[in-house]
Amino acid sequence: MKLTLPIVLVLGLLSGLTPLAIDAYLPSIPTISKSLNTDIGLIQMTLSIYLLVFAFLQILFGPISDAIGRRKVIVGGLIVFAIGSFICALTQSYEMLLVGRAIQAFGGAAVAVCVPALVKDSMSINQFAKAMSMIMLVMALAPLAAPIIGGAILIILNWHYIFVLLGILAILAIVLFLRTIPETLPIEKRAPFSFGNAIRNYMILLKNRSVMGYIAASAFYFAGMMSFITGCSFVYIEIYGVDPANFGFLVGLNVISMMLASTINGRYVEKLGTEVLSKYAIYIPLTASILMIILSFFNHPPLWLIMASSILFMGPMGILGSGFMAGALKHAGSHNGSVTALAGTSRFAFGALGGAVISLLHNGTFVPMLGTIAACGIIAFICFKVTVRYAEPSTKY
């Protein structure tokens, strides 16, 4: 498979479905809370439910895609995602919203686990990192536009139509995917699926210190990002009085910083190597984490400082996201689907945990959000540095 512009755009759309499902309804969380007469902490938990289901089902879909190919798993996932979206659109209760979000996540997991594996099937590590940077540039439009679109829908219509839009996009993705993307896993390279084989493959990966080091660094870093996504609507809108219609533009600054980092990664990764870029980029979220700890000691710091720290934290994802994944795949052998599944499960499980911590520690201030993000950033830095230090000599950074 050659990465032509249409293929990059379609893969970006597939990768962007979960960011859309997460970010599009962020501006409406306070409104949904009032509409369903439910505490805002419980509505925030719908995000954690999505992340938990999304995370753990990737463990299953990774080996399945290694056995039957990528296309069947992706199309099935898109159908289920659309069904879950329309259930959310029709819901009138908190319980049904939870069910709809879980079904959405079921389909989203099938799609997400296959995209990196599909790209890696025919590429080297540095080519993979460059390709994922290109896809992330397109994918980044989702979290950039989603809160803005969600805020606009909230003003013109109501929050139910946010989920209608997600369902329509999933249907559109099915059509474009089937017309554009070939199967990348030949029959002769497929591994027959069985739970026994899947468990054995995962046990091998779990014992691989290099693989797990990169996965752990990625998981904690992603948990910090999801902690911001979970808490930012309350902090920005409720504490600092940001208009929901403007909320998306402020959050979009984080995405723009990610797009800038992805552009830098795509331009220099084949020249310098993903290892070198990641080695230096990891210090940026560490700096942001330290700044967040300092801000937590103030009663009401300026909003621009909180925004600046979040931009510094999230921006390097454009480099570190593909760098962590490339490092894990480099040491993981031929089971690309299983590796991406384990990495995806870890990221979103920890992301759900970060969001749950913020919901449980909710005290009407910004401290739970900043403290959780900072803790995740520092642990991610430590995991990465330990992994680099104890990697085999030929793969040290």
Tab-separated table of C-alpha atoms in Angstrom:
chain	number	residue	atom	x	y	z
A	1	MET	CA	0.000	0.000	0.000
A	2	LYS	CA	1.402	3.397	-1.045
A	3	LEU	CA	0.365	6.401	1.003
A	4	THR	CA	-1.356	8.520	-1.618
A	5	LEU	CA	-3.264	11.624	-0.527
A	6	PRO	CA	-6.716	9.920	-0.685
A	7	ILE	CA	-5.447	7.036	1.443
A	8	VAL	CA	-3.907	9.397	4.009
A	9	LEU	CA	-7.171	11.352	4.198
A	10	VAL	CA	-9.273	8.217	4.697
A	11	LEU	CA	-6.903	6.790	7.313
A	12	GLY	CA	-6.967	10.175	9.035
A	13	LEU	CA	-10.779	10.047	9.091
A	14	LEU	CA	-10.728	6.539	10.578
A	15	SER	CA	-8.186	7.571	13.202
A	16	GLY	CA	-10.186	10.700	13.931
A	17	LEU	CA	-13.470	8.989	14.797
A	18	THR	CA	-12.588	8.375	18.437
A	19	PRO	CA	-11.184	11.908	18.962
A	20	LEU	CA	-14.424	13.159	17.427
A	21	ALA	CA	-16.478	10.925	19.707
A	22	ILE	CA	-14.546	12.247	22.695
A	23	ASP	CA	-14.158	15.937	21.885
A	24	ALA	CA	-17.349	16.839	20.035
A	25	TYR	CA	-19.526	16.579	23.122
A	26	LEU	CA	-17.107	18.225	25.574
A	27	PRO	CA	-18.751	21.681	25.316
A	28	SER	CA	-22.131	20.060	25.969
A	29	ILE	CA	-21.192	18.192	29.175
A	30	PRO	CA	-22.690	20.877	31.464
A	31	THR	CA	-25.775	21.041	29.216
A	32	ILE	CA	-26.216	17.246	29.150
A	33	SER	CA	-25.929	17.231	32.938
A	34	LYS	CA	-28.842	19.648	33.198
A	35	SER	CA	-30.842	18.021	30.400
A	36	LEU	CA	-30.681	14.553	31.990
A	37	ASN	CA	-30.890	15.952	35.540
A	38	THR	CA	-27.634	14.185	36.421
A	39	ASP	CA	-24.553	15.299	38.335
A	40	ILE	CA	-21.814	16.629	36.065
A	41	GLY	CA	-19.347	14.143	37.573
A	42	LEU	CA	-21.498	11.270	36.291
A	43	ILE	CA	-21.675	12.797	32.817
A	44	GLN	CA	-17.875	13.066	32.855
A	45	MET	CA	-17.859	9.346	33.669
A	46	THR	CA	-19.467	8.635	30.270
A	47	LEU	CA	-16.110	9.630	28.836
A	48	SER	CA	-14.340	7.147	31.111
A	49	ILE	CA	-16.818	4.418	30.122
A	50	TYR	CA	-16.045	5.048	26.468
A	51	LEU	CA	-12.320	4.860	27.158
A	52	LEU	CA	-12.546	1.664	29.232
A	53	VAL	CA	-14.578	-0.254	26.657
A	54	PHE	CA	-12.470	1.147	23.847
A	55	ALA	CA	-9.290	0.135	25.650
A	56	PHE	CA	-9.999	-3.457	26.588
A	57	LEU	CA	-11.720	-4.530	23.387
A	58	GLN	CA	-8.588	-3.667	21.424
A	59	ILE	CA	-6.959	-6.671	23.109
A	60	LEU	CA	-9.485	-8.845	21.280
A	61	PHE	CA	-9.568	-7.054	17.930
A	62	GLY	CA	-5.785	-6.983	17.472
A	63	PRO	CA	-5.354	-10.770	17.132
A	64	ILE	CA	-8.617	-11.004	15.165
A	65	SER	CA	-7.255	-8.555	12.596
A	66	ASP	CA	-4.024	-10.597	12.434
A	67	ALA	CA	-6.194	-13.625	11.612
A	68	ILE	CA	-8.851	-12.343	9.176
A	69	GLY	CA	-7.295	-9.153	7.803
A	70	ARG	CA	-7.777	-5.477	8.494
A	71	ARG	CA	-10.688	-4.580	6.184
A	72	LYS	CA	-13.338	-6.856	7.705
A	73	VAL	CA	-12.558	-5.688	11.235
A	74	ILE	CA	-12.613	-2.002	10.255
A	75	VAL	CA	-15.917	-2.175	8.349
A	76	GLY	CA	-17.604	-4.117	11.156
A	77	GLY	CA	-16.324	-1.604	13.673
A	78	LEU	CA	-17.645	1.353	11.685
A	79	ILE	CA	-21.123	-0.213	11.525
A	80	VAL	CA	-21.207	-0.751	15.298
A	81	PHE	CA	-19.869	2.778	15.925
A	82	ALA	CA	-22.700	4.232	13.839
A	83	ILE	CA	-25.306	2.210	15.761
A	84	GLY	CA	-23.930	3.414	19.095
A	85	SER	CA	-23.937	7.018	17.884
A	86	PHE	CA	-27.604	6.898	16.936
A	87	ILE	CA	-28.511	5.315	20.293
A	88	CYS	CA	-26.823	8.269	22.022
A	89	ALA	CA	-28.698	10.648	19.746
A	90	LEU	CA	-32.064	9.170	20.757
A	91	THR	CA	-31.393	8.787	24.469
A	92	GLN	CA	-33.466	10.508	27.137
A	93	SER	CA	-31.709	9.007	30.146
A	94	TYR	CA	-28.247	8.823	31.648
A	95	GLU	CA	-28.315	5.009	31.622
A	96	MET	CA	-29.080	4.841	27.895
A	97	LEU	CA	-26.337	7.371	27.200
A	98	LEU	CA	-23.896	5.028	28.950
A	99	VAL	CA	-25.099	2.111	26.818
A	100	GLY	CA	-24.769	4.111	23.605
A	101	ARG	CA	-21.283	5.280	24.506
A	102	ALA	CA	-20.207	1.688	25.289
A	103	ILE	CA	-21.476	0.490	21.883
A	104	GLN	CA	-19.725	3.415	20.197
A	105	ALA	CA	-16.501	2.427	21.911
A	106	PHE	CA	-16.920	-1.213	20.832
A	107	GLY	CA	-16.899	-0.156	17.181
A	108	GLY	CA	-14.247	2.496	17.675
A	109	ALA	CA	-11.854	-0.054	19.179
A	110	ALA	CA	-12.091	-2.288	16.114
A	111	VAL	CA	-11.240	0.626	13.831
A	112	ALA	CA	-8.463	2.160	15.927
A	113	VAL	CA	-6.485	-1.016	16.490
A	114	CYS	CA	-6.276	-1.748	12.765
A	115	VAL	CA	-5.004	1.583	11.431
A	116	PRO	CA	-1.421	1.437	12.818
A	117	ALA	CA	-1.197	-2.283	12.017
A	118	LEU	CA	-2.431	-1.613	8.488
A	119	VAL	CA	0.262	1.039	7.995
A	120	LYS	CA	3.046	-1.054	9.570
A	121	ASP	CA	2.257	-4.133	7.452
A	122	SER	CA	4.491	-2.892	4.618
A	123	MET	CA	6.799	-0.233	6.116
A	124	SER	CA	10.034	0.147	8.089
A	125	ILE	CA	10.063	1.792	11.534
A	126	ASN	CA	11.054	5.260	10.319
A	127	GLN	CA	8.684	5.038	7.341
A	128	PHE	CA	5.949	4.021	9.770
A	129	ALA	CA	6.718	7.020	12.014
A	130	LYS	CA	6.610	9.367	9.016
A	131	ALA	CA	3.375	7.849	7.701
A	132	MET	CA	1.717	8.078	11.119
A	133	SER	CA	2.776	11.728	11.341
A	134	MET	CA	1.002	12.408	8.052
A	135	ILE	CA	-2.088	10.560	9.273
A	136	MET	CA	-1.961	12.404	12.608
A	137	LEU	CA	-1.949	15.728	10.766
A	138	VAL	CA	-5.275	14.791	9.209
A	139	MET	CA	-6.522	13.122	12.393
A	140	ALA	CA	-5.665	16.252	14.392
A	141	LEU	CA	-8.356	18.131	12.504
A	142	ALA	CA	-10.880	16.044	14.465
A	143	PRO	CA	-10.062	17.301	17.983
A	144	LEU	CA	-9.433	20.756	16.508
A	145	ALA	CA	-12.816	21.010	14.821
A	146	ALA	CA	-14.874	18.770	17.123
A	147	PRO	CA	-15.350	21.138	20.095
A	148	ILE	CA	-16.042	24.026	17.705
A	149	ILE	CA	-18.633	21.997	15.795
A	150	GLY	CA	-20.076	20.652	19.042
A	151	GLY	CA	-20.425	24.183	20.421
A	152	ALA	CA	-22.095	25.379	17.223
A	153	ILE	CA	-24.556	22.460	17.218
A	154	LEU	CA	-25.332	23.203	20.856
A	155	ILE	CA	-26.308	26.768	19.947
A	156	ILE	CA	-28.234	26.017	16.737
A	157	LEU	CA	-29.886	22.683	17.629
A	158	ASN	CA	-29.224	20.615	20.781
A	159	TRP	CA	-26.684	18.107	22.083
A	160	HIS	CA	-28.480	15.073	20.574
A	161	TYR	CA	-27.448	16.186	17.081
A	162	ILE	CA	-23.769	15.922	17.987
A	163	PHE	CA	-24.222	12.154	18.039
A	164	VAL	CA	-26.282	12.227	14.829
A	165	LEU	CA	-23.270	13.808	13.147
A	166	LEU	CA	-20.960	11.089	14.498
A	167	GLY	CA	-23.243	8.380	13.091
A	168	ILE	CA	-23.318	10.018	9.661
A	169	LEU	CA	-19.530	10.345	9.626
A	170	ALA	CA	-19.157	6.625	10.406
A	171	ILE	CA	-21.378	5.725	7.455
A	172	LEU	CA	-19.386	8.058	5.197
A	173	ALA	CA	-16.164	6.438	6.434
A	174	ILE	CA	-17.432	2.988	5.399
A	175	VAL	CA	-18.031	4.138	1.833
A	176	LEU	CA	-14.690	5.935	1.500
A	177	PHE	CA	-12.731	3.117	3.108
A	178	LEU	CA	-14.149	0.408	0.854
A	179	ARG	CA	-13.452	2.519	-2.238
A	180	THR	CA	-9.913	3.546	-1.264
A	181	ILE	CA	-8.002	1.177	1.053
A	182	PRO	CA	-6.825	-2.286	-0.040
A	183	GLU	CA	-6.237	-5.227	2.261
A	184	THR	CA	-2.630	-5.031	3.524
A	185	LEU	CA	-2.318	-8.394	5.260
A	186	PRO	CA	-1.932	-11.254	2.740
A	187	ILE	CA	-3.593	-14.545	3.573
A	188	GLU	CA	-0.242	-16.320	3.843
A	189	LYS	CA	0.866	-13.918	6.599
A	190	ARG	CA	-2.244	-14.309	8.718
A	191	ALA	CA	-2.059	-16.116	12.053
A	192	PRO	CA	-5.023	-18.414	12.831
A	193	PHE	CA	-7.014	-16.948	15.682
A	194	SER	CA	-7.498	-18.755	18.947
A	195	PHE	CA	-7.686	-17.446	22.471
A	196	GLY	CA	-4.772	-19.665	23.404
A	197	ASN	CA	-2.535	-18.233	20.670
A	198	ALA	CA	-3.631	-14.691	21.511
A	199	ILE	CA	-2.801	-15.154	25.184
A	200	ARG	CA	0.583	-16.676	24.346
A	201	ASN	CA	1.421	-13.753	22.062
A	202	TYR	CA	0.462	-11.250	24.734
A	203	MET	CA	2.502	-13.092	27.357
A	204	ILE	CA	5.568	-12.880	25.101
A	205	LEU	CA	5.017	-9.136	24.680
A	206	LEU	CA	4.443	-8.603	28.410
A	207	LYS	CA	7.816	-10.199	29.141
A	208	ASN	CA	9.578	-7.962	26.614
A	209	ARG	CA	11.024	-5.122	28.706
A	210	SER	CA	11.652	-2.809	25.756
A	211	VAL	CA	8.139	-3.224	24.346
A	212	MET	CA	6.492	-2.679	27.713
A	213	GLY	CA	8.680	0.311	28.502
A	214	TYR	CA	7.537	2.176	25.414
A	215	ILE	CA	3.941	1.112	26.003
A	216	ALA	CA	4.056	2.290	29.633
A	217	ALA	CA	5.503	5.688	28.650
A	218	SER	CA	2.802	6.045	25.993
A	219	ALA	CA	0.048	4.997	28.410
A	220	PHE	CA	0.940	7.504	31.123
A	221	TYR	CA	1.442	10.319	28.630
A	222	PHE	CA	-1.924	9.571	27.061
A	223	ALA	CA	-3.513	9.427	30.524
A	224	GLY	CA	-2.315	12.983	31.081
A	225	MET	CA	-3.895	14.080	27.813
A	226	MET	CA	-7.196	12.404	28.649
A	227	SER	CA	-7.125	13.983	32.099
A	228	PHE	CA	-7.034	17.364	30.404
A	229	ILE	CA	-9.843	16.419	28.026
A	230	THR	CA	-11.995	15.173	30.920
A	231	GLY	CA	-11.521	18.209	33.120
A	232	CYS	CA	-11.004	21.110	30.736
A	233	SER	CA	-14.674	21.838	30.000
A	234	PHE	CA	-15.415	22.307	33.717
A	235	VAL	CA	-12.260	24.362	34.331
A	236	TYR	CA	-12.651	26.586	31.282
A	237	ILE	CA	-16.434	27.020	31.252
A	238	GLU	CA	-17.481	26.754	34.890
A	239	ILE	CA	-14.456	28.195	36.709
A	240	TYR	CA	-13.153	30.736	34.200
A	241	GLY	CA	-16.475	31.563	32.539
A	242	VAL	CA	-15.490	30.751	28.952
A	243	ASP	CA	-18.479	30.777	26.599
A	244	PRO	CA	-19.205	27.230	25.314
A	245	ALA	CA	-19.159	28.615	21.767
A	246	ASN	CA	-15.564	29.806	22.291
A	247	PHE	CA	-14.411	26.774	24.263
A	248	GLY	CA	-13.479	24.825	21.128
A	249	PHE	CA	-11.191	27.563	19.879
A	250	LEU	CA	-9.189	27.542	23.116
A	251	VAL	CA	-8.881	23.763	23.173
A	252	GLY	CA	-7.999	23.915	19.480
A	253	LEU	CA	-4.729	25.630	20.349
A	254	ASN	CA	-3.572	22.347	21.855
A	255	VAL	CA	-4.364	20.552	18.626
A	256	ILE	CA	-2.564	23.157	16.544
A	257	SER	CA	0.553	22.551	18.651
A	258	MET	CA	0.189	18.802	17.986
A	259	MET	CA	-0.121	19.467	14.254
A	260	LEU	CA	3.026	21.596	14.345
A	261	ALA	CA	4.916	18.798	16.102
A	262	SER	CA	3.583	16.266	13.569
A	263	THR	CA	4.831	18.477	10.749
A	264	ILE	CA	8.290	18.658	12.322
A	265	ASN	CA	8.265	14.891	12.843
A	266	GLY	CA	7.239	14.176	9.266
A	267	ARG	CA	9.960	16.436	7.900
A	268	TYR	CA	12.893	15.226	9.990
A	269	VAL	CA	12.086	11.685	11.154
A	270	GLU	CA	13.737	9.891	8.226
A	271	LYS	CA	16.825	12.107	8.505
A	272	LEU	CA	17.294	12.049	12.290
A	273	GLY	CA	15.323	8.946	13.262
A	274	THR	CA	12.270	8.700	15.492
A	275	GLU	CA	14.519	7.768	18.437
A	276	VAL	CA	16.439	11.056	18.402
A	277	LEU	CA	13.331	13.209	18.021
A	278	SER	CA	11.595	11.410	20.891
A	279	LYS	CA	14.683	11.711	23.085
A	280	TYR	CA	14.460	15.504	23.073
A	281	ALA	CA	10.689	15.946	22.754
A	282	ILE	CA	10.037	14.084	26.026
A	283	TYR	CA	11.441	17.031	28.017
A	284	ILE	CA	8.621	19.333	26.863
A	285	PRO	CA	5.728	17.571	28.676
A	286	LEU	CA	8.034	17.174	31.688
A	287	THR	CA	8.451	20.974	31.768
A	288	ALA	CA	4.689	21.408	31.428
A	289	SER	CA	4.108	18.992	34.334
A	290	ILE	CA	6.397	20.984	36.617
A	291	LEU	CA	4.598	24.204	35.636
A	292	MET	CA	1.228	22.612	36.454
A	293	ILE	CA	2.455	21.595	39.912
A	294	ILE	CA	3.494	25.203	40.556
A	295	LEU	CA	0.125	26.551	39.327
A	296	SER	CA	-1.727	24.191	41.684
A	297	PHE	CA	-0.481	26.217	44.652
A	298	PHE	CA	-2.249	29.398	43.478
A	299	ASN	CA	-5.900	30.168	44.199
A	300	HIS	CA	-6.836	31.493	40.771
A	301	PRO	CA	-3.921	31.668	38.298
A	302	PRO	CA	-4.502	33.378	34.941
A	303	LEU	CA	-6.263	31.164	32.429
A	304	TRP	CA	-3.520	31.782	29.875
A	305	LEU	CA	-0.988	30.048	32.131
A	306	ILE	CA	-3.178	26.960	32.411
A	307	MET	CA	-3.650	27.023	28.642
A	308	ALA	CA	0.088	27.429	28.048
A	309	SER	CA	0.930	24.473	30.279
A	310	SER	CA	-1.635	22.270	28.527
A	311	ILE	CA	-0.297	23.274	25.102
A	312	LEU	CA	3.246	22.406	26.179
A	313	PHE	CA	2.030	19.069	27.514
A	314	MET	CA	-0.098	17.972	24.567
A	315	GLY	CA	1.825	19.420	21.621
A	316	PRO	CA	4.682	16.865	21.627
A	317	MET	CA	2.154	14.070	21.022
A	318	GLY	CA	2.805	14.822	17.345
A	319	ILE	CA	6.305	13.413	17.846
A	320	LEU	CA	6.011	11.123	20.853
A	321	GLY	CA	2.822	9.351	19.732
A	322	SER	CA	4.464	7.769	16.695
A	323	GLY	CA	7.843	7.549	18.461
A	324	PHE	CA	6.538	5.432	21.344
A	325	MET	CA	4.608	3.197	18.953
A	326	ALA	CA	7.564	2.799	16.595
A	327	GLY	CA	9.803	1.845	19.528
A	328	ALA	CA	7.368	-0.827	20.696
A	329	LEU	CA	6.936	-2.263	17.199
A	330	LYS	CA	10.705	-2.316	16.646
A	331	HIS	CA	11.138	-4.882	19.435
A	332	ALA	CA	7.904	-6.823	18.961
A	333	GLY	CA	8.373	-9.201	16.045
A	334	SER	CA	5.717	-9.784	13.404
A	335	HIS	CA	2.424	-9.554	15.320
A	336	ASN	CA	1.656	-5.925	14.510
A	337	GLY	CA	-2.017	-6.222	15.361
A	338	SER	CA	-1.313	-7.661	18.806
A	339	VAL	CA	1.294	-4.985	19.552
A	340	THR	CA	-0.952	-2.091	18.527
A	341	ALA	CA	-3.823	-3.688	20.471
A	342	LEU	CA	-1.770	-3.965	23.647
A	343	ALA	CA	-0.511	-0.403	23.238
A	344	GLY	CA	-4.007	0.903	22.517
A	345	THR	CA	-5.512	-0.954	25.452
A	346	SER	CA	-2.854	0.412	27.783
A	347	ARG	CA	-3.252	3.983	26.555
A	348	PHE	CA	-6.990	4.127	26.836
A	349	ALA	CA	-7.216	2.116	30.046
A	350	PHE	CA	-4.850	4.560	31.697
A	351	GLY	CA	-6.687	7.414	29.993
A	352	ALA	CA	-9.941	6.200	31.495
A	353	LEU	CA	-8.252	5.916	34.872
A	354	GLY	CA	-7.000	9.490	34.629
A	355	GLY	CA	-10.462	10.728	33.745
A	356	ALA	CA	-12.010	8.714	36.569
A	357	VAL	CA	-9.524	10.165	39.061
A	358	ILE	CA	-10.497	13.683	38.054
A	359	SER	CA	-14.196	12.856	38.368
A	360	LEU	CA	-13.704	11.277	41.792
A	361	LEU	CA	-11.513	14.135	43.061
A	362	HIS	CA	-13.838	16.793	41.676
A	363	ASN	CA	-13.894	19.607	44.244
A	364	GLY	CA	-14.872	22.640	42.219
A	365	THR	CA	-11.275	23.704	41.506
A	366	PHE	CA	-8.705	23.164	38.771
A	367	VAL	CA	-6.301	21.293	41.099
A	368	PRO	CA	-7.531	17.720	40.337
A	369	MET	CA	-6.990	18.288	36.610
A	370	LEU	CA	-3.554	19.903	36.884
A	371	GLY	CA	-2.312	17.482	39.542
A	372	THR	CA	-3.367	14.396	37.604
A	373	ILE	CA	-1.839	15.646	34.351
A	374	ALA	CA	1.433	16.517	36.076
A	375	ALA	CA	1.713	13.118	37.776
A	376	CYS	CA	1.126	11.338	34.463
A	377	GLY	CA	3.711	13.466	32.662
A	378	ILE	CA	6.427	12.823	35.226
A	379	ILE	CA	5.803	9.055	35.305
A	380	ALA	CA	5.814	8.917	31.474
A	381	PHE	CA	9.195	10.658	31.457
A	382	ILE	CA	10.629	8.172	33.956
A	383	CYS	CA	9.282	5.154	32.018
A	384	PHE	CA	10.779	6.442	28.780
A	385	LYS	CA	14.199	7.187	30.276
A	386	VAL	CA	14.396	3.799	32.018
A	387	THR	CA	13.459	2.035	28.776
A	388	VAL	CA	16.118	3.909	26.811
A	389	ARG	CA	18.766	3.223	29.427
A	390	TYR	CA	18.203	-0.524	29.491
A	391	ALA	CA	17.519	-1.068	25.786
A	392	GLU	CA	19.889	-3.298	23.850
A	393	PRO	CA	23.071	-1.413	22.864
A	394	SER	CA	22.131	-1.434	19.179
A	395	THR	CA	18.865	0.361	19.874
A	396	LYS	CA	19.918	2.870	22.521
A	397	TYR	CA	19.045	6.499	21.799
